[in-house]
C-alpha positions as a printed NumPy array, in Angstrom:
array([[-15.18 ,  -1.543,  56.544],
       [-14.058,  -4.923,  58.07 ],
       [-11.307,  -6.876,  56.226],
       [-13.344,  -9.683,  55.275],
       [-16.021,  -6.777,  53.634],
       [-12.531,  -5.509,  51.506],
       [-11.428,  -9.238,  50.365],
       [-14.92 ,  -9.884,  49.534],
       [-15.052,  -6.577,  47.211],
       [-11.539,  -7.27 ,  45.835],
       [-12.308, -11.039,  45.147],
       [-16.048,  -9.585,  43.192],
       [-13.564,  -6.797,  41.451],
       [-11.111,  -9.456,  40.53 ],
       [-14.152, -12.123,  39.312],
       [-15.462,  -9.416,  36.96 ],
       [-12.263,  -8.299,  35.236],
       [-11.91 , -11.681,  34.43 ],
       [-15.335, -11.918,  32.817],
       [-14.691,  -9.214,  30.581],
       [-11.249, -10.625,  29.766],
       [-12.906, -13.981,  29.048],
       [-15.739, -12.181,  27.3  ],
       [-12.974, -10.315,  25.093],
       [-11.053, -13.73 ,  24.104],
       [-14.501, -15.439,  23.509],
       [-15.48 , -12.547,  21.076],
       [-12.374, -12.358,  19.057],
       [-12.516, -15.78 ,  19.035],
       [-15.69 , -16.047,  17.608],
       [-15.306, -13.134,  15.116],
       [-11.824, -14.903,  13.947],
       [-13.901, -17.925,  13.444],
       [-16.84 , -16.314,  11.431],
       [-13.696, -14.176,   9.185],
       [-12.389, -17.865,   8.2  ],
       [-16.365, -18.699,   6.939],
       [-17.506, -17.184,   3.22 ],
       [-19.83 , -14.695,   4.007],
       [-23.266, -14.161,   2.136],
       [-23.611, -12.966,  -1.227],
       [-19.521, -12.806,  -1.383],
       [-17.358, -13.511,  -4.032],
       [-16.825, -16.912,  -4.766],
       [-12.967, -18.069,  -4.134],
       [-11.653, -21.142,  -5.097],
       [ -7.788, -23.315,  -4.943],
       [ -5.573, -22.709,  -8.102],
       [ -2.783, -21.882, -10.057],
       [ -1.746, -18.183, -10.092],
       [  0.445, -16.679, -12.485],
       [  2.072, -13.215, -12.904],
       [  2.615, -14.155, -16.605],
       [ -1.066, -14.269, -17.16 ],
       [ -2.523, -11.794, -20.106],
       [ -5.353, -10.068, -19.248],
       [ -5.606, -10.674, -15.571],
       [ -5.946,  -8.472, -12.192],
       [ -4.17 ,  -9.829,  -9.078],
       [ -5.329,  -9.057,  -5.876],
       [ -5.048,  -9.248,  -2.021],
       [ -8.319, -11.033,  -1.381],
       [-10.341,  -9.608,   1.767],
       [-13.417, -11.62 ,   1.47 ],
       [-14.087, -13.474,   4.601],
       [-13.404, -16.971,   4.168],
       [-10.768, -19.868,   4.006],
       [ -8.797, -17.673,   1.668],
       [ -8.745, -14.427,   3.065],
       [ -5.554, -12.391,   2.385],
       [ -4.409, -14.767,  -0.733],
       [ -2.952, -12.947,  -3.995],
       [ -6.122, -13.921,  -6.109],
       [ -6.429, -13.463,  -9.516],
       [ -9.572, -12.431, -12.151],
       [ -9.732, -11.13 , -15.217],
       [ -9.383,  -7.839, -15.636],
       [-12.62 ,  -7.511, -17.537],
       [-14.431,  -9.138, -15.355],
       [-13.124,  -8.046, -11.839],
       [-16.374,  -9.254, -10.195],
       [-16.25 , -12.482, -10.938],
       [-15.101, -16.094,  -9.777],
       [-11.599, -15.325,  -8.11 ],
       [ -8.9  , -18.144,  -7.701],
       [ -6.459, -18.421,  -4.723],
       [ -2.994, -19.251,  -5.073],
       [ -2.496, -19.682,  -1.309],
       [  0.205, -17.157,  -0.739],
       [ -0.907, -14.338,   1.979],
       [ -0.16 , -10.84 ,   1.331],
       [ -0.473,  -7.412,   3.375],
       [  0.616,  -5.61 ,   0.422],
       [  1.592,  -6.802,  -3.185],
       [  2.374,  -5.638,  -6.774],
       [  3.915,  -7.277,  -9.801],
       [  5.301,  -6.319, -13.183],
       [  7.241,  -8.156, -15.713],
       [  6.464, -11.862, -14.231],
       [  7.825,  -9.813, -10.814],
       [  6.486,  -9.774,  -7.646],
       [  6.876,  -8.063,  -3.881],
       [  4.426,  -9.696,  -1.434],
       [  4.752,  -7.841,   2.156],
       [  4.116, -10.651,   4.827],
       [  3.12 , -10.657,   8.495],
       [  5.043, -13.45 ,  10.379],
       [  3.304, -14.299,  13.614],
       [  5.146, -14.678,  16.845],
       [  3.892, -15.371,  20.387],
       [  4.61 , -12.236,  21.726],
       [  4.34 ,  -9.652,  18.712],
       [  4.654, -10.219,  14.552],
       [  7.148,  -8.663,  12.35 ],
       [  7.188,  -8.451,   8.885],
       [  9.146,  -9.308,   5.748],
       [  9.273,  -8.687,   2.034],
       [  8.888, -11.708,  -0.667],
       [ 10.36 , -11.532,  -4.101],
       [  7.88 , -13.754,  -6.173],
       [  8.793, -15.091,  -9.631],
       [  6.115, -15.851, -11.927],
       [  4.74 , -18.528, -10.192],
       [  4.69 , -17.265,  -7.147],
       [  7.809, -18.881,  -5.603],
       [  9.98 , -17.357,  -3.355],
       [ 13.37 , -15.693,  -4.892],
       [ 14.539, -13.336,  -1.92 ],
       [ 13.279, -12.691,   1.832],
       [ 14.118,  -9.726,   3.702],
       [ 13.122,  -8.261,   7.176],
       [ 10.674,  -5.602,   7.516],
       [ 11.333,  -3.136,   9.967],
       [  7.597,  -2.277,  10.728],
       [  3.942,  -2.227,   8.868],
       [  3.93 ,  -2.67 ,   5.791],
       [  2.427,   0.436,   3.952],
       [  3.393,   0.312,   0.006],
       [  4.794,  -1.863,  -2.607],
       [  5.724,  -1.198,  -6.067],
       [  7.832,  -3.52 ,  -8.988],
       [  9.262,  -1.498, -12.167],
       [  7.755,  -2.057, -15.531],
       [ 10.851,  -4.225, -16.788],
       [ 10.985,  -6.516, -12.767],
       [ 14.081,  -5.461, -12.482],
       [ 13.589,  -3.642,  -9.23 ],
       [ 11.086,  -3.638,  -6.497],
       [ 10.278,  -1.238,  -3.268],
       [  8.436,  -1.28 ,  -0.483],
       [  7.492,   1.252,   2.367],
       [  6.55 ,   0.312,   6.056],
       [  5.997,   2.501,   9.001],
       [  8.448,   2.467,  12.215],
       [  6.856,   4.538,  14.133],
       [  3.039,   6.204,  14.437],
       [  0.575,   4.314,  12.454],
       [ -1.403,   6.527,   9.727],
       [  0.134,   8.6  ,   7.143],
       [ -3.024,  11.088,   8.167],
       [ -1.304,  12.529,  11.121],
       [  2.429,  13.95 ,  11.648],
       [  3.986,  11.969,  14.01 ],
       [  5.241,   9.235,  12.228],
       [  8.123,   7.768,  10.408],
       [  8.909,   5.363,   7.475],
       [ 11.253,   3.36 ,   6.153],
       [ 11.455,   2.979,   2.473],
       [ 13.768,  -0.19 ,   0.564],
       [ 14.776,  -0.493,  -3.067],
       [ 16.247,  -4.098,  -4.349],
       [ 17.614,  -5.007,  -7.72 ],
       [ 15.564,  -8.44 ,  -7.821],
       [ 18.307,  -9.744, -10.552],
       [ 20.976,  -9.624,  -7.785],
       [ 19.016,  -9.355,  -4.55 ],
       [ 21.445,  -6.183,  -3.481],
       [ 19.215,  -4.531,  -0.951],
       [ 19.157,  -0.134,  -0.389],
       [ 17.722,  -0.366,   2.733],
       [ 16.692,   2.844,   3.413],
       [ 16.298,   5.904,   0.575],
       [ 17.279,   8.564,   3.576],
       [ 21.328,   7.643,   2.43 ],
       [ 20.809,   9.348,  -1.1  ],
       [ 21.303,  12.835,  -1.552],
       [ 18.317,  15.098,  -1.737],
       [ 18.273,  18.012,  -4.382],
       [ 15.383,  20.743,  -3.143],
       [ 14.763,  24.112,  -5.12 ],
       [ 18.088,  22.99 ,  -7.154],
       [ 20.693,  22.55 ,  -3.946],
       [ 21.833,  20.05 ,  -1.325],
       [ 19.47 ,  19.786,   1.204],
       [ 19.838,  17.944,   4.397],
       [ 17.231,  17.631,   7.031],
       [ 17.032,  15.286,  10.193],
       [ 13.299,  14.706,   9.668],
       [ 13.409,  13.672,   5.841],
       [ 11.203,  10.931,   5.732],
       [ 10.353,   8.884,   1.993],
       [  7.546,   7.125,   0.642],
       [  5.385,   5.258,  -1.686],
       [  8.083,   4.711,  -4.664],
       [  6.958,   4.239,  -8.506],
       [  9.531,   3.271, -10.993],
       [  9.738,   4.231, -14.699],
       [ 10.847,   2.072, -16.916],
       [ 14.274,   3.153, -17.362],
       [ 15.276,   1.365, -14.461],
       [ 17.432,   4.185, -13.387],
       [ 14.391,   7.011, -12.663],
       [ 11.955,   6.81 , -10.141],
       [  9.713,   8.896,  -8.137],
       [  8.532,   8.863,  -4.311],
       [  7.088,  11.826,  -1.487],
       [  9.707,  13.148,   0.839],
       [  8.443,  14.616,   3.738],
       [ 10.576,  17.188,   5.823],
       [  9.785,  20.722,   7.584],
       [  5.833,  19.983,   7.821],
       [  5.788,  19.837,   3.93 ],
       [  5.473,  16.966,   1.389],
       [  7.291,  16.913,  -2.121],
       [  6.974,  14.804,  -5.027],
       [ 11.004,  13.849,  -5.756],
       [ 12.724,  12.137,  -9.219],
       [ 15.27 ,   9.605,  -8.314],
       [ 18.527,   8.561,  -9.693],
       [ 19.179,   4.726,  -8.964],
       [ 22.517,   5.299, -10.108],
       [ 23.301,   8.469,  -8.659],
       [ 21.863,   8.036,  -5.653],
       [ 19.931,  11.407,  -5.821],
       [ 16.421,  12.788,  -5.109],
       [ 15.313,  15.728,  -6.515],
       [ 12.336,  17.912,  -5.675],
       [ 10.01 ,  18.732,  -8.227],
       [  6.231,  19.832,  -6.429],
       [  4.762,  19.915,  -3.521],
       [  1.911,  18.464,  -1.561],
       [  2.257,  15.145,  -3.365],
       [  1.979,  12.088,  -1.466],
       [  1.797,   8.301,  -2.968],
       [  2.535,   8.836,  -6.405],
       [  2.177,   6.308,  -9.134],
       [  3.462,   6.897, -12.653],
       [  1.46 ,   6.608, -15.639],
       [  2.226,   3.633, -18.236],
       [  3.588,   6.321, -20.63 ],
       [  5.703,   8.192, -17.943],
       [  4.416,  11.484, -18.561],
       [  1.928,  11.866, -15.601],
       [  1.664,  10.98 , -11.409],
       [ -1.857,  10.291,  -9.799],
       [ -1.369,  10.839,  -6.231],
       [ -3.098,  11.815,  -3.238],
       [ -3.242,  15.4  ,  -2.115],
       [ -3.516,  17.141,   1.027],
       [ -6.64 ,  19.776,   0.805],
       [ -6.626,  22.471,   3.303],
       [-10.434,  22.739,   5.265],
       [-10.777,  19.014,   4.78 ],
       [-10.776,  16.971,   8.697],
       [ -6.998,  16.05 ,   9.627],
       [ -8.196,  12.275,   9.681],
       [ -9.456,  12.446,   6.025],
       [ -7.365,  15.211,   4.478],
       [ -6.653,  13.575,   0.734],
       [ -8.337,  14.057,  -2.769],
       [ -6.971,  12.321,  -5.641],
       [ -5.068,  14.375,  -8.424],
       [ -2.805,  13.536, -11.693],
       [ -0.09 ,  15.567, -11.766],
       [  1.066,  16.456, -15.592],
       [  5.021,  16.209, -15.42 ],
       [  5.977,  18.232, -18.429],
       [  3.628,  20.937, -17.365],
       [  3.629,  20.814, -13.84 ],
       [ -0.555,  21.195, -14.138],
       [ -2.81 ,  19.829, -11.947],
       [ -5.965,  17.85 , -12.518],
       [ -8.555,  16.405,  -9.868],
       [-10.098,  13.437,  -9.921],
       [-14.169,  12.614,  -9.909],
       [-13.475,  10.911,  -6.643],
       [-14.691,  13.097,  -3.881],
       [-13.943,  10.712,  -1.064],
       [-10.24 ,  10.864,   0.708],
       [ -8.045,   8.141,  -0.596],
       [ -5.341,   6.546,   1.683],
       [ -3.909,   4.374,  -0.5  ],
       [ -1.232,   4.562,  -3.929],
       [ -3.561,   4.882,  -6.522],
       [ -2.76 ,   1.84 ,  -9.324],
       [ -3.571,   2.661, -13.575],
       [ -5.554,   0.414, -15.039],
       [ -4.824,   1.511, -18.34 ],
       [ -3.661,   5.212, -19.763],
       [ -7.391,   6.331, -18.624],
       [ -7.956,   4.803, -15.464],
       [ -6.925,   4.783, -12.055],
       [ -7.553,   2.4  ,  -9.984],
       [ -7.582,   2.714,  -6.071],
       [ -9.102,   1.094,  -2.399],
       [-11.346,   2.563,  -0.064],
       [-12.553,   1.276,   3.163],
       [-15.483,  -1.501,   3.052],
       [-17.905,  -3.832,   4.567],
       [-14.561,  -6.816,   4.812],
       [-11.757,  -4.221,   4.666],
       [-11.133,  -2.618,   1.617],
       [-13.079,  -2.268,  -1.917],
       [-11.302,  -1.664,  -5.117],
       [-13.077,   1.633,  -7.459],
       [-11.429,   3.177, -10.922],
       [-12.21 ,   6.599, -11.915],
       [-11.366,   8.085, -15.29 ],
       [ -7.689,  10.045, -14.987],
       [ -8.793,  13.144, -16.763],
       [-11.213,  14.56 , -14.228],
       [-14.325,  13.619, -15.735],
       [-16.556,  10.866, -15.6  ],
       [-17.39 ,   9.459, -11.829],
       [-16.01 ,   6.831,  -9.397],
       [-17.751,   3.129,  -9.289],
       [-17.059,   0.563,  -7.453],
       [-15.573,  -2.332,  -9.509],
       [-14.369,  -5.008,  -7.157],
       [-15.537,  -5.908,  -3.507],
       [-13.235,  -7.098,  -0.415],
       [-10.263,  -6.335,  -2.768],
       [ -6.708,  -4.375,  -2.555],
       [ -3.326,  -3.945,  -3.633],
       [ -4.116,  -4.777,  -7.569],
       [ -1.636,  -5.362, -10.297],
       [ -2.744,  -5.611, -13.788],
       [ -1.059,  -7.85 , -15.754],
       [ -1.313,  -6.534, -19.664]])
């Protein structure tokens, strides 16, 4: 082969990488542009005023395609399907309580994004900012607003495999004093001090004590459900395979998702409520695997995301074990209900 021949080839080799890399830019290009158009037969969104004082209302990540994609949205909660109004604040992850909110942001750079937590007041302003220190995975506000948390992965990406790690926060939103991580309190398993280089925390819910709250620690290839102490600074272990938990409105029960042995390693959950006086266990009508902390609606409900056509779709399924899932809200996640 002569060395013209070889420059020849390299220059054709060269020439086609760079048609697929223009090919590649053109496509997400155009695919970026169609994801800022409404799509047919999609919910209509439209400018407003958003409040987290408003009776009777759902707020929302919105994931309909279209000029206000990602923007806490609002409906009533009676009427989840219909017209939704935008507030213009963009969201990975939200929840509110109390005229409270925590809104996990993206903040894109040239090179790579990071990520930060927003505490909201009622109207949506900015209170507090605080760095991220990967995804954003879960958010949660105590009944009374008094505290928020939020989870984000620093390090594998799904919580469906094992290698991964997570970083969980709790701030008092009255004074902005930040815990940063909930690996510095002490962890109480089968009634003694346990420490463990791998213990790893997630998806907090709050009671409304603001002292007690419950999360998943993960160490040893096992998951637990744990009750915290705010003012202690303790975690203790009270069952195991519980991941995500969410507490009911009365305090007396935790849906959460559930780890069931024979199901695929990529879709391993079912969704259970966990009966914390008892310790009994009941599963949920929802046969699918839920990846996501589970929200209730009301004392009955639960209320939870599963993949769809522009993300994520938002189903409720009763919280006794009968009944059967429906969908109830399209290109929606991350709901708070605001009573």
């Amino acid at each position: 082969m002569t060395v013209r021949t070889r420059i020849l080839i390299l220059l054709s080799a060269v020439a086609a990488l760079a048609a697929v890399g223009l090919a590649s830019v053109l496509h997400a290009s155009a695919r970026a542009d169609r994801r800022d158009r409404p799509q047919a037969g999609g919910p209509q969104v439209t400018s407003g005023t958003v409040s987290l004082t408003g009776h009777g209302r759902m707020v929302f990540r919105n994931m309909a395609w279209g000029p206000h994609r990602d923007e806490l949205t609002s409906v009533p909660a009676a009427d989840p399907t219909g017209p939704r109004t935008a507030s213009g604040v963009k969201c990975l992850r939200f929840y509110a309580a109390s005229g409270t909110g925590v809104c996990l942001q993206a903040v894109h750079g040239p090179v790579s994004d990071t990520y930060r937590a927003l505490l909201l007041d009622a109207r949506l302003r900015t209170l507090h900012h605080y760095d991220v220190p990967g995804i954003p995975s879960r958010a949660r506000v105590s009944p009374t607003g008094h505290f928020a948390a939020w989870t984000a992965f620093v390090g594998g990406d799904s919580y469906a495999g094992t290698n991964f790690s997570t970083r969980t926060a709790i701030v008092d939103t009255r004074t902005g004093a930040l815990i940063p991580t909930l690996e510095a309190f002490r962890i109480v398993r089968d009634g003694r001090p346990y420490h463990a280089a791998d213990a790893n925390f997630w998806g907090v819910t709050f009671a409304g004590d603001d002292r007690t709250f419950y999360a998943t620690l993960a160490t040893g290839g096992h998951t637990y459900l744990v009750r915290g102490d705010l003012r202690a600074r303790t975690v203790t272990t009270l069952h195991a395979n519980v991941e995500c938990p969410s507490l009911s409105p009365d305090g007396t029960r935790v849906a959460y998702k559930k780890r069931v042995e024979g199901l695929s390693k990529d879709a391993p959950w079912r969704l259970y409520v966990l009966d914390l006086r008892t310790m009994h266990e009941t599963p949920l009508a929802e046969p699918r695997s839920v990846d996501d902390q589970a929200v209730w609606k009301n004392p009955h409900t639960i209320v939870y995301a599963l993949p769809g056509d522009y993300g994520a779709d938002l189903y409720e399924v009763p919280a006794n074990g009968s009944g059967h899932p429906h969908r109830i809200s399209p290109a929606a996640v991350s709901p708070a209900y605001l009573p």
